[in-house]
Amino acid sequence: NAGVTQTPKFRILKIGQSMTLQCAQDMNHNYMYWYRQDPGMGLKLIYYSVGAGITDKGEVPNGYNVSRSTTEDFPLRLELAAPSQTSVYFCASSYPPVKAGETYNEQFFGPGTRLTVL
Amino acid sequence: AQTVTQSQPEMSVQEAETVTLSCTYDTSENNYYLFWYKQPPSRQMILVIRQEAYKQQNATENRFSVNFQKAAKSFSLKISDSQLGDTAMYFCAFMKRSSNSGYALNFGKGTSLLVTP
């Protein structure tokens, strides 16, 4: 299994440009997540999805959009890039926990995309 | 909302010694998970250890163990016999056991650990 893959690894955008960060997983996980990591900070949740066709906002959703048309893919769209969106973006996936005592849902992370907006 | 606080931005330890990283959290939830993740310079997020809040026994994974104090909302990580490969950023994270948050992780700001020869 490839696990969670992200493309591209690096990208430089100009202010106002748009782009899509790709994320795919081959573990048949229901849940997928997008986090951003600003310098010297922990990860913050942008959006998440509990299954194909279902998405919801996280802590920092402004300036981003997502879609989930398949179980495998969860792309993140930046419509009008701004310098404040310079960050490292991580995609993750997991099964949801069902009940105490069962093997719980570890989140598996992709390698990240480093985005710079100039 | 849950907050996770790591009060030690940087720490240093000599090889083979023991080091403890601190983490406190604030929540009104009763059912949750706590985690420590390691992020080496490669940026890959690696799960180190996890703790279910309903379990009183502290989790251990080889050289890594936690001290979970539920009443004090404290979750520290102890690394024994530190190795050079332990040099990394360490993040404490909280997860509610309820579907309305999507089981997402709340992270602290991290502690940068340097293991020296």
Tab-separated table of C-alpha atoms in Angstrom:
chain	number	residue	atom	x	y	z
A	1	ASN	CA	0.000	0.000	0.000
A	2	ALA	CA	1.182	3.507	-0.805
A	3	GLY	CA	-0.696	4.904	2.222
A	4	VAL	CA	-1.500	8.619	1.952
A	5	THR	CA	0.046	10.416	-1.007
A	6	GLN	CA	0.150	14.154	-1.649
A	7	THR	CA	1.092	16.136	-4.716
A	8	PRO	CA	2.898	18.385	-5.315
A	9	LYS	CA	5.663	18.306	-2.688
A	10	PHE	CA	6.488	21.978	-3.178
A	11	ARG	CA	4.785	24.879	-4.901
A	12	ILE	CA	5.267	28.627	-5.194
A	13	LEU	CA	2.200	30.692	-6.068
A	14	LYS	CA	1.708	34.338	-6.824
A	15	ILE	CA	-0.915	36.298	-4.913
A	16	GLY	CA	-4.320	35.753	-6.466
A	17	GLN	CA	-3.464	32.511	-8.236
A	18	SER	CA	-5.401	29.347	-7.576
A	19	MET	CA	-4.355	25.747	-7.232
A	20	THR	CA	-5.464	22.344	-6.023
A	21	LEU	CA	-3.511	20.233	-3.586
A	22	GLN	CA	-4.084	16.575	-4.269
A	23	CYS	CA	-4.475	13.886	-1.628
A	24	ALA	CA	-5.176	10.197	-2.156
A	25	GLN	CA	-5.261	7.149	0.130
A	26	ASP	CA	-5.461	3.459	-0.739
A	27	MET	CA	-6.467	2.121	2.687
A	28	ASN	CA	-10.228	2.444	2.139
A	29	HIS	CA	-10.474	4.897	5.030
A	30	ASN	CA	-13.769	6.681	5.551
A	31	TYR	CA	-12.312	9.749	7.216
A	32	MET	CA	-9.967	12.214	5.578
A	33	TYR	CA	-8.516	15.477	6.846
A	34	TRP	CA	-6.599	18.538	5.745
A	35	TYR	CA	-4.335	20.284	8.241
A	36	ARG	CA	-1.995	23.220	7.860
A	37	GLN	CA	1.199	23.763	9.820
A	38	ASP	CA	2.529	27.292	10.097
A	39	PRO	CA	6.178	27.836	11.116
A	40	GLY	CA	6.763	26.986	14.769
A	41	MET	CA	3.185	25.877	15.288
A	42	GLY	CA	1.182	22.712	15.576
A	43	LEU	CA	-1.203	21.477	12.903
A	44	LYS	CA	-4.605	23.106	12.545
A	45	LEU	CA	-7.628	21.473	10.925
A	46	ILE	CA	-8.874	23.089	7.707
A	47	TYR	CA	-11.553	20.653	6.525
A	48	TYR	CA	-12.508	17.057	7.065
A	49	SER	CA	-14.680	14.456	5.375
A	50	VAL	CA	-16.458	11.449	6.871
A	51	GLY	CA	-17.126	9.805	3.520
A	52	ALA	CA	-17.724	10.424	-0.160
A	53	GLY	CA	-19.970	13.438	-0.650
A	54	ILE	CA	-19.715	14.637	2.984
A	55	THR	CA	-17.376	17.396	4.104
A	56	ASP	CA	-17.276	19.831	7.002
A	57	LYS	CA	-15.270	22.833	8.145
A	58	GLY	CA	-12.507	22.664	10.672
A	59	GLU	CA	-10.849	25.412	12.677
A	60	VAL	CA	-9.353	27.440	9.780
A	61	PRO	CA	-11.468	26.909	6.613
A	62	ASN	CA	-11.442	30.457	5.185
A	63	GLY	CA	-9.844	30.690	1.746
A	64	TYR	CA	-10.175	26.958	1.034
A	65	ASN	CA	-12.642	24.564	-0.523
A	66	VAL	CA	-12.795	20.790	-0.626
A	67	SER	CA	-14.724	18.052	-2.348
A	68	ARG	CA	-14.935	14.289	-1.829
A	69	SER	CA	-16.336	12.525	-4.847
A	70	THR	CA	-14.608	9.199	-4.106
A	71	THR	CA	-13.438	7.386	-0.980
A	72	GLU	CA	-9.829	7.605	-2.167
A	73	ASP	CA	-9.410	11.278	-3.055
A	74	PHE	CA	-9.774	14.493	-1.064
A	75	PRO	CA	-8.443	17.538	-2.954
A	76	LEU	CA	-7.992	20.945	-1.316
A	77	ARG	CA	-8.634	24.009	-3.443
A	78	LEU	CA	-7.140	27.479	-2.919
A	79	GLU	CA	-9.068	29.968	-5.049
A	80	LEU	CA	-7.271	33.283	-4.470
A	81	ALA	CA	-3.915	32.611	-2.884
A	82	ALA	CA	-2.777	35.020	-0.177
A	83	PRO	CA	0.553	35.286	1.695
A	84	SER	CA	-1.252	34.142	4.868
A	85	GLN	CA	-1.724	30.755	3.198
A	86	THR	CA	2.005	30.120	3.097
A	87	SER	CA	2.260	26.922	5.102
A	88	VAL	CA	2.888	23.198	4.996
A	89	TYR	CA	-0.276	21.270	4.236
A	90	PHE	CA	-0.852	17.744	5.503
A	91	CYS	CA	-3.527	15.325	4.443
A	92	ALA	CA	-4.480	12.445	6.739
A	93	SER	CA	-6.927	9.560	6.761
A	94	SER	CA	-8.385	7.095	9.238
A	95	TYR	CA	-11.206	4.755	10.146
A	96	PRO	CA	-13.524	6.159	12.821
A	97	PRO	CA	-13.340	4.532	16.268
A	98	VAL	CA	-16.370	2.385	16.946
A	99	LYS	CA	-16.286	1.570	20.607
A	100	ALA	CA	-13.896	1.357	23.495
A	101	GLY	CA	-11.737	-1.726	23.503
A	102	GLU	CA	-11.540	-2.058	19.720
A	103	THR	CA	-8.519	-1.171	17.699
A	104	TYR	CA	-8.893	2.531	17.394
A	105	ASN	CA	-8.414	4.768	14.422
A	106	GLU	CA	-4.847	5.902	13.948
A	107	GLN	CA	-4.598	8.837	11.584
A	108	PHE	CA	-2.110	8.222	8.796
A	109	PHE	CA	-0.445	11.325	7.417
A	110	GLY	CA	0.865	12.130	3.993
A	111	PRO	CA	4.339	13.652	3.534
A	112	GLY	CA	3.028	17.211	3.235
A	113	THR	CA	3.013	19.958	0.609
A	114	ARG	CA	5.090	23.065	1.229
A	115	LEU	CA	3.280	26.060	-0.277
A	116	THR	CA	4.719	29.562	-0.570
A	117	VAL	CA	2.585	32.487	-1.717
A	118	LEU	CA	4.534	35.541	-2.870
B	1	ALA	CA	-13.095	23.942	22.149
B	2	GLN	CA	-10.171	21.909	23.346
B	3	THR	CA	-6.792	23.519	23.875
B	4	VAL	CA	-3.488	21.703	24.127
B	5	THR	CA	-0.524	23.415	25.753
B	6	GLN	CA	3.099	22.409	25.488
B	7	SER	CA	5.052	24.742	27.711
B	8	GLN	CA	8.553	23.696	26.641
B	9	PRO	CA	9.408	25.080	23.182
B	10	GLU	CA	12.853	23.433	23.190
B	11	MET	CA	14.603	20.745	25.175
B	12	SER	CA	17.948	19.029	25.021
B	13	VAL	CA	19.094	15.689	26.397
B	14	GLN	CA	22.267	13.658	26.183
B	15	GLU	CA	22.294	10.294	24.489
B	16	ALA	CA	21.233	7.427	26.801
B	17	GLU	CA	19.628	9.831	29.283
B	18	THR	CA	15.923	10.213	30.081
B	19	VAL	CA	13.823	13.232	29.174
B	20	THR	CA	10.209	14.182	29.916
B	21	LEU	CA	8.101	16.393	27.680
B	22	SER	CA	5.099	18.132	29.213
B	23	CYS	CA	1.584	18.543	27.889
B	24	THR	CA	-1.579	19.872	29.469
B	25	TYR	CA	-4.998	20.119	27.904
B	26	ASP	CA	-8.321	21.710	28.612
B	27	THR	CA	-11.582	19.938	27.862
B	28	SER	CA	-15.043	19.324	29.251
B	29	GLU	CA	-15.216	15.958	27.498
B	30	ASN	CA	-15.034	12.701	29.402
B	31	ASN	CA	-14.245	10.379	26.501
B	32	TYR	CA	-11.188	11.195	24.452
B	33	TYR	CA	-7.824	10.042	23.225
B	34	LEU	CA	-4.428	11.630	23.711
B	35	PHE	CA	-1.433	11.187	21.447
B	36	TRP	CA	2.200	12.057	21.037
B	37	TYR	CA	3.434	12.516	17.489
B	38	LYS	CA	7.030	12.834	16.353
B	39	GLN	CA	7.983	15.034	13.395
B	40	PRO	CA	11.615	14.595	12.299
B	41	PRO	CA	13.239	16.982	9.804
B	42	SER	CA	11.658	14.961	6.982
B	43	ARG	CA	8.302	16.492	8.133
B	44	GLN	CA	6.618	13.086	8.255
B	45	MET	CA	4.175	12.826	11.173
B	46	ILE	CA	4.825	9.624	13.120
B	47	LEU	CA	2.602	8.345	15.902
B	48	VAL	CA	4.679	7.621	19.001
B	49	ILE	CA	2.125	6.623	21.606
B	50	ARG	CA	-1.572	6.939	22.419
B	51	GLN	CA	-3.700	6.876	25.549
B	52	GLU	CA	-7.420	6.276	25.917
B	53	ALA	CA	-8.879	8.513	28.614
B	54	TYR	CA	-10.972	5.714	30.126
B	55	LYS	CA	-7.860	3.643	30.817
B	56	GLN	CA	-6.113	4.372	34.092
B	57	GLN	CA	-2.997	2.434	33.124
B	58	ASN	CA	-0.318	4.548	31.498
B	59	ALA	CA	0.586	3.547	27.950
B	60	THR	CA	4.084	2.346	27.090
B	61	GLU	CA	5.781	1.639	23.775
B	62	ASN	CA	9.323	0.379	24.163
B	63	ARG	CA	11.417	3.388	25.341
B	64	PHE	CA	8.406	5.712	25.327
B	65	SER	CA	5.916	5.983	28.163
B	66	VAL	CA	3.355	8.480	29.329
B	67	ASN	CA	2.217	9.821	32.665
B	68	PHE	CA	-1.502	10.420	32.248
B	69	GLN	CA	-3.150	12.382	35.044
B	70	LYS	CA	-6.786	12.756	34.038
B	71	ALA	CA	-7.890	14.931	36.937
B	72	ALA	CA	-4.987	17.298	36.373
B	73	LYS	CA	-5.446	17.131	32.584
B	74	SER	CA	-1.793	16.353	32.154
B	75	PHE	CA	-0.174	14.005	29.641
B	76	SER	CA	3.623	13.918	29.703
B	77	LEU	CA	5.917	11.822	27.525
B	78	LYS	CA	8.999	10.136	28.936
B	79	ILE	CA	11.728	9.010	26.591
B	80	SER	CA	14.194	6.607	28.173
B	81	ASP	CA	17.664	5.774	26.836
B	82	SER	CA	17.468	8.683	24.390
B	83	GLN	CA	18.935	8.063	20.945
B	84	LEU	CA	20.198	10.476	18.310
B	85	GLY	CA	17.284	9.435	16.105
B	86	ASP	CA	14.874	10.800	18.693
B	87	THR	CA	15.849	14.334	17.642
B	88	ALA	CA	12.609	15.794	16.314
B	89	MET	CA	9.654	18.019	17.025
B	90	TYR	CA	7.158	16.339	19.353
B	91	PHE	CA	3.484	17.237	19.308
B	92	CYS	CA	0.876	16.428	21.889
B	93	ALA	CA	-2.607	15.967	20.415
B	94	PHE	CA	-6.163	15.536	21.668
B	95	MET	CA	-9.076	13.781	19.984
B	96	LYS	CA	-12.702	13.819	21.119
B	97	ARG	CA	-14.478	10.485	20.927
B	98	SER	CA	-17.510	11.985	19.263
B	99	SER	CA	-18.424	12.006	15.606
B	100	ASN	CA	-19.482	15.656	15.536
B	101	SER	CA	-15.835	16.680	15.380
B	102	GLY	CA	-14.925	14.099	12.756
B	103	TYR	CA	-12.428	12.591	15.193
B	104	ALA	CA	-9.994	15.333	14.183
B	105	LEU	CA	-6.834	16.038	16.147
B	106	ASN	CA	-6.129	19.198	18.162
B	107	PHE	CA	-2.393	19.763	18.357
B	108	GLY	CA	-0.167	21.671	20.730
B	109	LYS	CA	2.565	23.952	19.377
B	110	GLY	CA	5.222	21.329	19.807
B	111	THR	CA	8.479	20.791	21.678
B	112	SER	CA	11.721	20.648	19.747
B	113	LEU	CA	13.912	17.912	21.219
B	114	LEU	CA	17.628	17.727	20.519
B	115	VAL	CA	19.548	14.624	21.515
B	116	THR	CA	23.281	15.278	21.796
B	117	PRO	CA	26.144	12.755	21.759
